[in-house]
């Protein structure tokens, strides 16, 4: 019997069923905020957990004048701030530091990338098998095109049997449908779609991944998820922070583009999609994309009934005075950009026809909380309905903080009378499992190295999401939809409450 | 960062008192002023610990404390050396630790019960203390007597029985122990758990698809270990060799004792290869694995323990030999091994490797 070489026979039964090929990771924007705050802490934890392959190399690529050693010191400082709260483990840091290298970018893109290629070849010379490279574009959108074209020009996008090449792109994936298509044309000019990993860190969150398991591995939930039982769906992604130094970018984006086009619609598609034919990456992405196709575009005549846009004014958050949005740095004094958006979407398919999907997101809201809630219709048996709170059952998936699932139902209050009150049954990850929750970037970086695209956005899905948002934006412009003010530290403008009240519903109090 | 809360109660078999004492400990832990993180009270599993002769009770308790600090569990320590009728005290303890992100203080608790003189009725003492509807393990710490009524009764309560095959005089004894106490449950082996880092290290050599063709060119595998003083073959290297044979899909042709170990000849298709277990003194604990070398035509792959420092290990790196060092726990690091087993109870190749080990032991007359 000769070995079946498609799999490693020694892996059977081991906790790590998937292993990363020896590879190199290049971080474009290696001295940037994203690299220091998110990528290096995630890589350190992956290394500490034994997930990085032997011979793994990291190359930071940026314009700052640094050597390998001085770059390692910067990374160590960053890990001190954003890494494990318990501090760095000496031997783990030492071995991690040995992986870190630095290449300085010059003004000329292509010659710089040639030097990068030379360095990569030298660093991976000792690898017995392969020259696999993952390129992470942690750079502003305008730098994506020159880097992608440059990588193609110097041959770093070309694959061979023992050399894969993958590209990670951070959002925003364009700023509207047209620019998203243009970006995809650029990316596809150099990389195949299966080499491209569009990262939406929300999809790396444990609670978001759990939506699949919650829906399809539990007989008690999935049969309820249809228009016969569900009254409505609410998805909330609320932040307490303002634009946090990103005023320039945010003022050209707004809540619709910054949050709804990606995070919120991705959550909605996972929550509402039909069962995928398998857990294979393409099958899951097909199911999500199909759901997005079923979302009915908002018509201009409808837009004021099904959406609210608003902007925060000056006020207090947690007792601290905060400026109004128009007083934030790099924000136009007469800015018409929304920092809050609430929408009602409808899904035109047999499962969800007639079930409104309410979405809201905003900055400077009352709490930092993200959740997707399924609100069921009230119980049909009417004997209990006299004078008691018979709000329907609710199933809420908390994405952050306190990841978990909460189920609301009613119970009899102990006593001689039949008195009914709503109660909550809570599952929380932090108390349900001893294992810590990996950071979203840990999971997504590992998946990109493993070649698993399940949790990354596909070109067609991003384009459909843009077309949904573009229709709303165009309608806002056509109809002159007002931009309401809202007070920081609240749940947004009164008009958003009225939007639901007009349909006999209300937002969940989170 | 660990903190411990002990509370002693005076009624050995009074379940209500034990429950009340545990509640008191959790309240006490929650009220600890100097801890910035809250106490979380999840119970992931029940562990019944039966301490036989191999470990002392003190050592067993120390292992339990380490384990429940890593993995929040309800632990019931059955202490058959304490007389249940003489009014001896039962003890309850709580062990809390902050997780590696510094975010939460996870707590596990333990109750030690005096059971001397009891037989199968021990089950009635232990059952009310188990948390409902979570996996339950029976860890037999040491080599139990041939027919232990308490153990037989306890093994009927659990999903998994954890033994340590090293505690037995020979591999066949261990097999008998597994079949006796694990008749209706899944058996897990501490010694097998100790092999996981080795298996991971060896597997990593062959993860890159470009390297895998060399699997068809293996000519020799050598497993180096620290010999036992009595000259017998330790079980950990035997299990590792058995796993390698099983994973290579090989047939054992011959197996015989050599001066310093064991030599096995195997066949895969038309090709023969040799598997050696070789004792070498590298200053590690008795029976510990030192290194594994897989030699192929034109290449070699060595996996050695990271703290092994001796001439045999230094000479592993021949031409074209890749050396990986693994941070494998010593066989003496019981709490790490127990915690690992509890986290990873299912291992699809354990039973097939045990079957190969049984054939190997029979061929070599071990």
Short mmCIF file of C-alpha atoms in Angstrom, two decimals, chain A:
data_model
loop_
_atom_site.label_atom_id
_atom_site.label_comp_id
_atom_site.label_asym_id
_atom_site.label_seq_id
_atom_site.Cartn_x
_atom_site.Cartn_y
_atom_site.Cartn_z
CA UNK A 1 0.00 0.00 0.00
CA UNK A 2 1.55 3.32 -0.96
CA UNK A 3 0.52 6.52 0.78
CA UNK A 4 -2.34 8.60 -0.45
CA UNK A 5 -0.36 11.78 -0.82
CA UNK A 6 -3.38 14.07 -0.86
CA UNK A 7 -3.38 14.10 2.95
CA UNK A 8 -0.84 13.65 5.72
CA UNK A 9 -1.43 10.27 7.40
CA UNK A 10 0.25 11.43 10.62
CA UNK A 11 -2.35 14.18 11.13
CA UNK A 12 -5.25 11.83 11.87
CA UNK A 13 -6.56 12.27 15.41
CA UNK A 14 -4.49 15.35 16.21
CA UNK A 15 -6.24 18.46 17.60
CA UNK A 16 -4.92 20.56 14.74
CA UNK A 17 -6.65 18.94 11.80
CA UNK A 18 -5.55 21.74 9.52
CA UNK A 19 -1.99 22.93 9.23
CA UNK A 20 -0.49 25.86 7.46
CA UNK A 21 2.09 25.27 4.77
CA UNK A 22 5.44 26.96 5.39
CA UNK A 23 4.92 30.47 4.10
CA UNK A 24 5.85 34.11 4.29
CA UNK A 25 3.51 36.95 5.19
CA UNK A 26 4.17 40.40 3.79
CA UNK A 27 2.35 43.24 5.54
CA UNK A 28 2.11 46.27 3.28
CA UNK A 29 1.65 49.12 5.73
CA UNK A 30 3.80 47.23 8.21
CA UNK A 31 4.23 50.23 10.50
CA UNK A 32 0.60 51.30 10.37
CA UNK A 33 -2.12 51.28 12.95
CA UNK A 34 -3.77 48.12 11.68
CA UNK A 35 -0.48 46.21 11.68
CA UNK A 36 0.45 47.23 15.20
CA UNK A 37 -3.01 47.13 16.80
CA UNK A 38 -4.45 44.05 15.17
CA UNK A 39 -2.15 42.05 12.93
CA UNK A 40 0.91 41.62 15.12
CA UNK A 41 -1.09 40.84 18.29
CA UNK A 42 -3.02 38.24 16.28
CA UNK A 43 0.16 36.78 14.81
CA UNK A 44 1.79 36.65 18.25
CA UNK A 45 -1.17 34.74 19.67
CA UNK A 46 -1.17 32.39 16.69
CA UNK A 47 2.52 31.75 17.30
CA UNK A 48 1.99 31.25 21.03
CA UNK A 49 -0.79 28.78 20.23
CA UNK A 50 1.51 26.83 17.90
CA UNK A 51 -0.53 27.65 14.80
CA UNK A 52 2.21 29.18 12.69
CA UNK A 53 4.22 26.78 10.55
CA UNK A 54 7.92 26.15 10.94
CA UNK A 55 9.98 28.50 8.83
CA UNK A 56 7.24 31.15 8.92
CA UNK A 57 8.50 34.62 8.07
CA UNK A 58 6.86 38.01 8.46
CA UNK A 59 8.03 40.92 6.36
CA UNK A 60 6.88 44.37 7.31
CA UNK A 61 6.91 46.66 4.28
CA UNK A 62 6.60 50.41 4.78
CA UNK A 63 8.28 53.71 4.01
CA UNK A 64 9.84 54.29 7.43
CA UNK A 65 13.61 53.93 7.63
CA UNK A 66 14.04 50.87 9.82
CA UNK A 67 16.25 47.80 10.04
CA UNK A 68 15.05 44.35 11.05
CA UNK A 69 16.16 44.87 14.62
CA UNK A 70 14.64 48.32 15.07
CA UNK A 71 11.41 47.08 13.50
CA UNK A 72 11.31 44.23 16.01
CA UNK A 73 11.61 46.78 18.82
CA UNK A 74 8.67 48.71 17.39
CA UNK A 75 6.64 45.54 17.12
CA UNK A 76 7.53 44.62 20.70
CA UNK A 77 6.37 48.05 21.87
CA UNK A 78 3.11 47.59 19.99
CA UNK A 79 2.60 44.16 21.52
CA UNK A 80 3.19 45.72 24.92
CA UNK A 81 0.24 48.04 24.25
CA UNK A 82 -2.10 45.88 22.22
CA UNK A 83 -0.89 42.34 22.88
CA UNK A 84 -1.74 39.94 25.70
CA UNK A 85 -2.79 41.70 28.87
CA UNK A 86 -0.72 39.23 30.83
CA UNK A 87 2.40 40.45 29.01
CA UNK A 88 4.75 38.78 26.56
CA UNK A 89 6.24 35.43 27.37
CA UNK A 90 10.05 35.71 27.06
CA UNK A 91 10.85 32.60 25.00
CA UNK A 92 7.69 33.00 22.89
CA UNK A 93 8.60 36.58 22.06
CA UNK A 94 12.21 35.58 21.24
CA UNK A 95 11.09 32.95 18.76
CA UNK A 96 8.42 35.29 17.35
CA UNK A 97 10.94 38.10 16.93
CA UNK A 98 13.17 35.86 14.84
CA UNK A 99 10.35 35.60 12.28
CA UNK A 100 10.08 39.38 11.83
CA UNK A 101 11.87 41.19 9.01
CA UNK A 102 11.57 44.58 7.42
CA UNK A 103 11.85 45.94 3.89
CA UNK A 104 11.77 49.67 3.32
CA UNK A 105 9.64 51.00 0.50
CA UNK A 106 11.05 53.69 -1.76
CA UNK A 107 9.06 56.09 -3.90
CA UNK A 108 9.27 53.81 -6.93
CA UNK A 109 6.81 50.96 -6.46
CA UNK A 110 8.20 48.38 -8.86
CA UNK A 111 11.90 48.60 -7.89
CA UNK A 112 10.87 48.44 -4.23
CA UNK A 113 8.80 45.34 -4.89
CA UNK A 114 11.74 43.78 -6.73
CA UNK A 115 13.84 44.26 -3.60
CA UNK A 116 11.02 42.75 -1.58
CA UNK A 117 10.98 39.75 -3.90
CA UNK A 118 14.72 39.30 -3.49
CA UNK A 119 14.40 39.45 0.27
CA UNK A 120 11.54 36.97 0.28
CA UNK A 121 13.46 34.56 -1.90
CA UNK A 122 16.44 34.80 0.43
CA UNK A 123 14.32 34.33 3.56
CA UNK A 124 12.53 31.29 2.21
CA UNK A 125 15.55 29.66 0.61
CA UNK A 126 15.85 27.17 3.47
CA UNK A 127 12.25 25.98 3.13
CA UNK A 128 12.40 22.43 1.90
CA UNK A 129 9.25 22.54 -0.09
CA UNK A 130 7.86 25.81 -1.08
CA UNK A 131 7.73 29.52 -1.60
CA UNK A 132 4.26 30.44 -0.45
CA UNK A 133 3.49 34.11 0.09
CA UNK A 134 0.52 35.89 1.61
CA UNK A 135 0.37 39.61 0.85
CA UNK A 136 -1.65 41.66 3.29
CA UNK A 137 -2.64 45.10 2.00
CA UNK A 138 -3.04 47.06 5.25
CA UNK A 139 -2.90 50.30 3.28
CA UNK A 140 -5.27 53.11 2.32
CA UNK A 141 -7.54 52.33 -0.69
CA UNK A 142 -5.61 54.54 -3.11
CA UNK A 143 -2.50 52.38 -2.63
CA UNK A 144 -4.17 49.12 -3.53
CA UNK A 145 -3.96 49.54 -7.28
CA UNK A 146 -0.23 50.35 -7.51
CA UNK A 147 0.68 47.51 -5.16
CA UNK A 148 -1.50 44.96 -6.94
CA UNK A 149 -0.19 45.97 -10.36
CA UNK A 150 3.37 46.05 -9.00
CA UNK A 151 3.07 42.57 -7.52
CA UNK A 152 1.98 41.38 -10.95
CA UNK A 153 4.82 43.16 -12.70
CA UNK A 154 7.56 41.66 -10.54
CA UNK A 155 6.08 38.18 -10.79
CA UNK A 156 5.01 37.88 -7.16
CA UNK A 157 1.46 36.94 -8.12
CA UNK A 158 2.48 33.94 -10.19
CA UNK A 159 1.82 30.57 -8.66
CA UNK A 160 3.52 27.25 -9.28
CA UNK A 161 2.75 23.81 -7.81
CA UNK A 162 4.74 24.50 -4.63
CA UNK A 163 4.28 28.24 -4.45
CA UNK A 164 0.89 29.71 -3.73
CA UNK A 165 0.25 33.43 -3.75
CA UNK A 166 -2.63 35.04 -1.85
CA UNK A 167 -3.74 38.60 -1.41
CA UNK A 168 -5.64 39.98 1.58
CA UNK A 169 -7.54 43.20 0.95
CA UNK A 170 -9.02 45.31 3.72
CA UNK A 171 -12.34 47.11 3.37
CA UNK A 172 -13.62 49.39 1.95
CA UNK A 173 -13.94 47.39 -1.23
CA UNK A 174 -14.69 50.47 -3.27
CA UNK A 175 -17.01 53.32 -2.39
CA UNK A 176 -19.94 52.40 -4.63
CA UNK A 177 -20.85 49.75 -7.15
CA UNK A 178 -18.90 51.36 -9.95
CA UNK A 179 -15.66 51.71 -7.98
CA UNK A 180 -16.08 48.21 -6.52
CA UNK A 181 -16.33 46.82 -10.04
CA UNK A 182 -13.26 48.80 -11.05
CA UNK A 183 -11.37 47.48 -8.02
CA UNK A 184 -12.39 43.93 -8.86
CA UNK A 185 -11.19 44.39 -12.42
CA UNK A 186 -7.81 45.55 -11.10
CA UNK A 187 -7.57 42.66 -8.64
CA UNK A 188 -8.67 40.11 -11.23
CA UNK A 189 -6.15 41.47 -13.69
CA UNK A 190 -3.38 40.13 -11.46
CA UNK A 191 -4.91 37.56 -9.09
CA UNK A 192 -7.60 34.92 -9.60
CA UNK A 193 -10.70 35.30 -7.41
CA UNK A 194 -9.68 32.29 -5.31
CA UNK A 195 -6.37 34.02 -4.51
CA UNK A 196 -8.16 37.10 -3.14
CA UNK A 197 -9.23 37.35 0.51
CA UNK A 198 -11.46 40.39 1.14
CA UNK A 199 -11.37 40.71 4.87
CA UNK A 200 -14.40 41.76 6.86
CA UNK A 201 -13.29 41.26 10.43
CA UNK A 202 -16.87 40.87 11.60
CA UNK A 203 -16.97 37.52 9.84
CA UNK A 204 -14.04 36.36 11.98
CA UNK A 205 -15.94 36.92 15.19
CA UNK A 206 -16.82 33.76 17.02
CA UNK A 207 -20.48 34.69 17.45
CA UNK A 208 -20.86 35.38 13.72
CA UNK A 209 -19.32 32.03 12.85
CA UNK A 210 -21.63 30.46 15.39
CA UNK A 211 -24.65 31.62 13.38
CA UNK A 212 -24.07 28.71 11.00
CA UNK A 213 -23.86 26.23 13.86
CA UNK A 214 -26.77 27.80 15.71
CA UNK A 215 -29.00 27.58 12.67
CA UNK A 216 -28.06 24.32 11.08
CA UNK A 217 -26.83 22.12 13.92
CA UNK A 218 -29.79 22.74 16.25
CA UNK A 219 -33.15 21.28 15.41
CA UNK A 220 -34.86 23.64 17.85
CA UNK A 221 -34.17 26.86 15.93
CA UNK A 222 -34.06 26.38 12.17
CA UNK A 223 -37.68 25.16 11.75
CA UNK A 224 -38.84 28.44 13.30
CA UNK A 225 -36.91 30.68 10.98
CA UNK A 226 -39.49 31.59 8.35
CA UNK A 227 -42.35 33.99 7.77
CA UNK A 228 -44.88 31.74 9.55
CA UNK A 229 -43.12 32.21 12.87
CA UNK A 230 -40.90 35.25 12.63
CA UNK A 231 -42.38 38.72 13.03
CA UNK A 232 -39.23 40.66 12.22
CA UNK A 233 -35.46 40.68 12.38
CA UNK A 234 -33.34 43.42 13.93
CA UNK A 235 -29.63 43.82 13.42
CA UNK A 236 -27.83 46.46 15.44
CA UNK A 237 -24.18 47.47 15.20
CA UNK A 238 -23.75 50.32 17.66
CA UNK A 239 -20.58 52.14 18.63
CA UNK A 240 -19.98 54.62 21.41
CA UNK A 241 -16.93 56.11 19.72
CA UNK A 242 -16.96 58.93 17.21
CA UNK A 243 -14.80 59.01 14.10
CA UNK A 244 -11.58 58.57 16.12
CA UNK A 245 -9.19 60.43 13.85
CA UNK A 246 -10.73 58.92 10.72
CA UNK A 247 -12.78 62.01 9.95
CA UNK A 248 -11.31 62.41 6.47
CA UNK A 249 -12.23 58.90 5.37
CA UNK A 250 -15.49 58.75 7.29
CA UNK A 251 -16.82 62.01 5.92
CA UNK A 252 -16.64 60.59 2.41
CA UNK A 253 -18.16 57.28 3.50
CA UNK A 254 -20.85 57.57 6.19
CA UNK A 255 -22.60 54.85 8.13
CA UNK A 256 -24.23 53.25 5.11
CA UNK A 257 -20.97 52.63 3.31
CA UNK A 258 -18.80 52.12 6.37
CA UNK A 259 -20.94 49.57 8.19
CA UNK A 260 -24.09 48.48 6.40
CA UNK A 261 -22.54 47.65 3.03
CA UNK A 262 -20.19 45.16 4.65
CA UNK A 263 -20.59 44.12 8.33
CA UNK A 264 -24.35 44.46 8.62
CA UNK A 265 -25.26 42.88 5.29
CA UNK A 266 -22.81 40.05 5.88
CA UNK A 267 -24.49 39.27 9.20
CA UNK A 268 -27.91 39.51 7.58
CA UNK A 269 -26.90 37.14 4.82
CA UNK A 270 -25.61 34.51 7.27
CA UNK A 271 -28.69 34.82 9.42
CA UNK A 272 -31.20 34.60 6.59
CA UNK A 273 -29.55 32.49 3.89
CA UNK A 274 -30.89 29.10 2.84
CA UNK A 275 -28.90 26.09 4.06
CA UNK A 276 -25.76 25.82 1.96
CA UNK A 277 -25.25 22.56 0.09
CA UNK A 278 -22.16 21.92 2.23
CA UNK A 279 -19.81 23.73 4.58
CA UNK A 280 -17.41 24.14 1.70
CA UNK A 281 -16.29 27.77 1.32
CA UNK A 282 -17.89 28.25 -2.08
CA UNK A 283 -21.17 26.65 -1.03
CA UNK A 284 -21.47 28.99 1.97
CA UNK A 285 -20.55 31.99 -0.12
CA UNK A 286 -23.04 30.95 -2.82
CA UNK A 287 -25.84 30.76 -0.22
CA UNK A 288 -24.96 34.17 1.23
CA UNK A 289 -24.75 35.77 -2.19
CA UNK A 290 -28.08 34.27 -3.21
CA UNK A 291 -29.71 35.81 -0.14
CA UNK A 292 -28.27 39.24 -0.98
CA UNK A 293 -29.75 38.89 -4.48
CA UNK A 294 -33.20 38.46 -2.89
CA UNK A 295 -33.06 41.79 -1.03
CA UNK A 296 -35.47 44.15 -2.74
CA UNK A 297 -33.81 47.42 -3.83
CA UNK A 298 -35.30 50.42 -2.09
CA UNK A 299 -37.33 52.56 -4.52
CA UNK A 300 -36.96 56.36 -4.29
CA UNK A 301 -40.65 56.78 -3.44
CA UNK A 302 -40.25 54.42 -0.49
CA UNK A 303 -37.00 55.64 0.94
CA UNK A 304 -38.35 58.08 3.53
CA UNK A 305 -40.67 55.39 4.89
CA UNK A 306 -38.01 52.70 5.17
CA UNK A 307 -34.89 54.58 6.16
CA UNK A 308 -33.61 57.23 8.54
CA UNK A 309 -30.30 59.02 8.32
CA UNK A 310 -28.90 61.12 11.09
CA UNK A 311 -25.77 62.80 12.41
CA UNK A 312 -24.63 63.17 16.00
CA UNK A 313 -24.49 66.57 17.62
CA UNK A 314 -22.37 67.62 20.59
CA UNK A 315 -23.20 66.05 23.92
CA UNK A 316 -22.05 63.68 26.63
CA UNK A 317 -20.94 60.08 26.39
CA UNK A 318 -20.34 58.34 29.70
CA UNK A 319 -20.41 61.77 31.32
CA UNK A 320 -17.65 63.14 29.11
CA UNK A 321 -18.28 66.02 26.73
CA UNK A 322 -17.86 65.06 23.08
CA UNK A 323 -17.92 67.30 20.03
CA UNK A 324 -20.59 67.22 17.38
CA UNK A 325 -19.69 65.36 14.20
CA UNK A 326 -19.14 68.58 12.22
CA UNK A 327 -16.60 69.70 14.83
CA UNK A 328 -14.53 66.55 14.49
CA UNK A 329 -11.09 66.96 12.85
CA UNK A 330 -11.07 66.65 9.05
CA UNK A 331 -14.88 66.77 8.85
CA UNK A 332 -16.50 69.47 6.72
CA UNK A 333 -18.29 72.12 8.75
CA UNK A 334 -21.41 71.65 6.65
CA UNK A 335 -21.06 67.90 6.29
CA UNK A 336 -24.18 66.04 5.20
CA UNK A 337 -22.65 62.64 6.01
CA UNK A 338 -24.78 60.33 8.13
CA UNK A 339 -23.23 58.86 11.27
CA UNK A 340 -26.38 56.87 11.90
CA UNK A 341 -28.53 54.87 9.54
CA UNK A 342 -31.63 52.80 10.14
CA UNK A 343 -33.20 50.77 7.36
CA UNK A 344 -36.01 48.40 6.72
CA UNK A 345 -35.16 45.82 4.08
CA UNK A 346 -37.37 43.17 2.60
CA UNK A 347 -36.27 39.80 1.32
CA UNK A 348 -38.25 38.47 -1.58
CA UNK A 349 -38.01 34.72 -1.22
CA UNK A 350 -40.45 32.09 0.03
CA UNK A 351 -38.86 31.87 3.46
CA UNK A 352 -38.81 35.53 4.36
CA UNK A 353 -41.50 37.19 2.24
CA UNK A 354 -43.38 39.65 4.52
CA UNK A 355 -40.77 39.64 7.32
CA UNK A 356 -39.15 43.06 7.71
CA UNK A 357 -35.42 43.15 8.40
CA UNK A 358 -34.53 46.26 10.40
CA UNK A 359 -30.92 47.37 10.42
CA UNK A 360 -29.37 50.16 12.44
CA UNK A 361 -25.86 51.31 12.97
CA UNK A 362 -24.30 54.46 14.29
CA UNK A 363 -21.55 56.19 16.15
CA UNK A 364 -21.78 57.81 19.57
CA UNK A 365 -24.72 55.63 20.52
CA UNK A 366 -25.65 54.54 24.02
CA UNK A 367 -23.61 51.34 24.09
CA UNK A 368 -21.05 49.46 22.11
CA UNK A 369 -23.10 46.48 21.12
CA UNK A 370 -23.68 44.34 18.06
CA UNK A 371 -26.48 41.84 17.89
CA UNK A 372 -28.79 40.12 15.49
CA UNK A 373 -32.22 39.40 16.94
CA UNK A 374 -35.00 37.24 15.59
CA UNK A 375 -38.35 38.36 16.99
CA UNK A 376 -41.02 35.72 16.83
CA UNK A 377 -44.74 36.29 16.45
CA UNK A 378 -46.82 36.22 19.65
CA UNK A 379 -48.19 32.86 20.74
CA UNK A 380 -51.38 32.14 18.88
CA UNK A 381 -53.31 30.71 21.83
CA UNK A 382 -55.16 33.68 23.23
CA UNK A 383 -56.16 32.52 26.72
CA UNK A 384 -53.17 34.25 28.30
CA UNK A 385 -53.53 37.44 26.37
CA UNK A 386 -55.62 39.39 28.82
CA UNK A 387 -53.60 42.03 30.60
CA UNK A 388 -50.22 40.34 30.38
CA UNK A 389 -47.04 41.16 28.52
CA UNK A 390 -47.15 38.68 25.70
CA UNK A 391 -44.38 40.07 23.57
CA UNK A 392 -43.24 37.28 21.32
CA UNK A 393 -40.22 35.16 21.95
CA UNK A 394 -36.92 36.56 20.87
CA UNK A 395 -33.66 34.91 19.96
CA UNK A 396 -30.74 37.32 20.10
CA UNK A 397 -27.25 36.53 18.89
CA UNK A 398 -24.84 38.86 20.66
CA UNK A 399 -21.79 39.48 18.53
CA UNK A 400 -20.02 41.85 20.87
CA UNK A 401 -19.40 42.31 23.70
CA UNK A 402 -20.31 39.24 25.80
CA UNK A 403 -20.64 37.02 22.75
CA UNK A 404 -23.47 34.57 23.11
CA UNK A 405 -27.10 33.81 22.51
CA UNK A 406 -30.05 34.94 24.56
CA UNK A 407 -33.55 33.54 24.28
CA UNK A 408 -36.54 35.43 25.62
CA UNK A 409 -39.68 33.61 26.56
CA UNK A 410 -42.41 34.06 29.13
CA UNK A 411 -42.83 32.17 32.39
CA UNK A 412 -45.37 32.06 35.15
CA UNK A 413 -44.47 34.22 38.12
CA UNK A 414 -44.57 32.01 41.26
CA UNK A 415 -47.80 32.55 43.17
CA UNK A 416 -51.46 31.63 43.33
CA UNK A 417 -52.44 33.59 40.21
CA UNK A 418 -51.49 33.11 36.59
CA UNK A 419 -49.15 36.02 36.13
CA UNK A 420 -46.72 35.93 33.23
CA UNK A 421 -43.43 37.76 32.82
CA UNK A 422 -40.73 37.64 30.16
CA UNK A 423 -37.51 35.89 31.23
CA UNK A 424 -34.17 35.42 29.48
CA UNK A 425 -32.08 32.33 29.05
CA UNK A 426 -28.52 33.30 28.34
CA UNK A 427 -25.64 31.44 26.83
CA UNK A 428 -22.39 33.38 27.06
CA UNK A 429 -19.20 32.20 25.45
CA UNK A 430 -17.06 33.40 28.30
CA UNK A 431 -18.84 31.28 30.83
CA UNK A 432 -19.83 28.44 28.54
CA UNK A 433 -16.39 27.45 27.38
CA UNK A 434 -13.03 27.38 29.09
CA UNK A 435 -11.30 28.16 25.80
CA UNK A 436 -10.67 31.84 25.19
CA UNK A 437 -12.33 33.42 22.17
CA UNK A 438 -9.78 34.01 19.43
CA UNK A 439 -9.60 37.49 18.05
CA UNK A 440 -11.26 37.87 14.63
CA UNK A 441 -7.93 38.68 13.00
CA UNK A 442 -6.35 35.53 14.42
CA UNK A 443 -8.98 33.40 12.80
CA UNK A 444 -8.97 35.26 9.50
CA UNK A 445 -5.18 35.36 9.16
CA UNK A 446 -5.01 31.65 9.85
CA UNK A 447 -7.78 30.94 7.34
CA UNK A 448 -6.01 32.98 4.67
CA UNK A 449 -2.81 31.01 5.28
CA UNK A 450 -4.79 27.78 5.11
CA UNK A 451 -6.49 28.84 1.89
CA UNK A 452 -9.97 28.76 3.39
CA UNK A 453 -12.07 31.52 1.86
CA UNK A 454 -15.31 30.76 3.77
CA UNK A 455 -15.11 33.84 5.96
CA UNK A 456 -14.04 36.28 3.26
CA UNK A 457 -16.24 38.31 0.97
CA UNK A 458 -16.46 37.32 -2.68
CA UNK A 459 -16.42 39.82 -5.55
CA UNK A 460 -20.04 39.21 -6.59
CA UNK A 461 -21.31 39.54 -3.00
CA UNK A 462 -19.53 42.85 -2.49
CA UNK A 463 -20.98 44.16 -5.74
CA UNK A 464 -24.53 43.13 -4.83
CA UNK A 465 -24.11 44.72 -1.39
CA UNK A 466 -22.98 47.91 -3.09
CA UNK A 467 -25.97 47.87 -5.41
CA UNK A 468 -28.30 47.62 -2.38
CA UNK A 469 -26.58 50.56 -0.68
CA UNK A 470 -26.26 52.61 -3.87
CA UNK A 471 -30.02 52.35 -4.42
CA UNK A 472 -30.61 53.81 -0.95
CA UNK A 473 -28.00 56.52 -1.37
CA UNK A 474 -29.38 57.50 -4.77
CA UNK A 475 -32.89 57.59 -3.34
CA UNK A 476 -31.75 59.78 -0.44
CA UNK A 477 -30.32 62.23 -2.95
CA UNK A 478 -33.30 62.11 -5.28
CA UNK A 479 -35.82 62.59 -2.49
CA UNK A 480 -33.74 64.99 -0.43
CA UNK A 481 -34.11 62.74 2.60
CA UNK A 482 -33.46 64.84 5.69
CA UNK A 483 -30.42 64.35 7.90
CA UNK A 484 -31.72 64.34 11.49
CA UNK A 485 -29.58 65.27 14.48
CA UNK A 486 -29.27 62.93 17.46
CA UNK A 487 -27.87 63.29 20.92
CA UNK A 488 -24.68 61.33 21.73
CA UNK A 489 -25.20 58.59 24.30
CA UNK A 490 -28.73 57.80 23.07
CA UNK A 491 -30.02 55.16 20.68
CA UNK A 492 -30.26 57.58 17.79
CA UNK A 493 -32.92 59.94 16.44
CA UNK A 494 -36.58 59.80 17.41
CA UNK A 495 -37.43 59.34 13.73
CA UNK A 496 -35.86 55.88 13.77
CA UNK A 497 -38.17 54.89 16.64
CA UNK A 498 -41.10 56.29 14.70
CA UNK A 499 -40.13 54.27 11.63
CA UNK A 500 -40.79 51.10 13.61
CA UNK A 501 -43.66 52.52 15.65
CA UNK A 502 -45.51 53.21 12.41
CA UNK A 503 -45.48 49.47 11.83
CA UNK A 504 -46.45 48.59 15.40
CA UNK A 505 -42.94 47.60 16.43
CA UNK A 506 -40.07 49.01 18.45
CA UNK A 507 -36.33 48.65 18.57
CA UNK A 508 -34.98 46.28 21.13
CA UNK A 509 -33.63 48.06 24.17
CA UNK A 510 -30.02 46.88 24.34
#
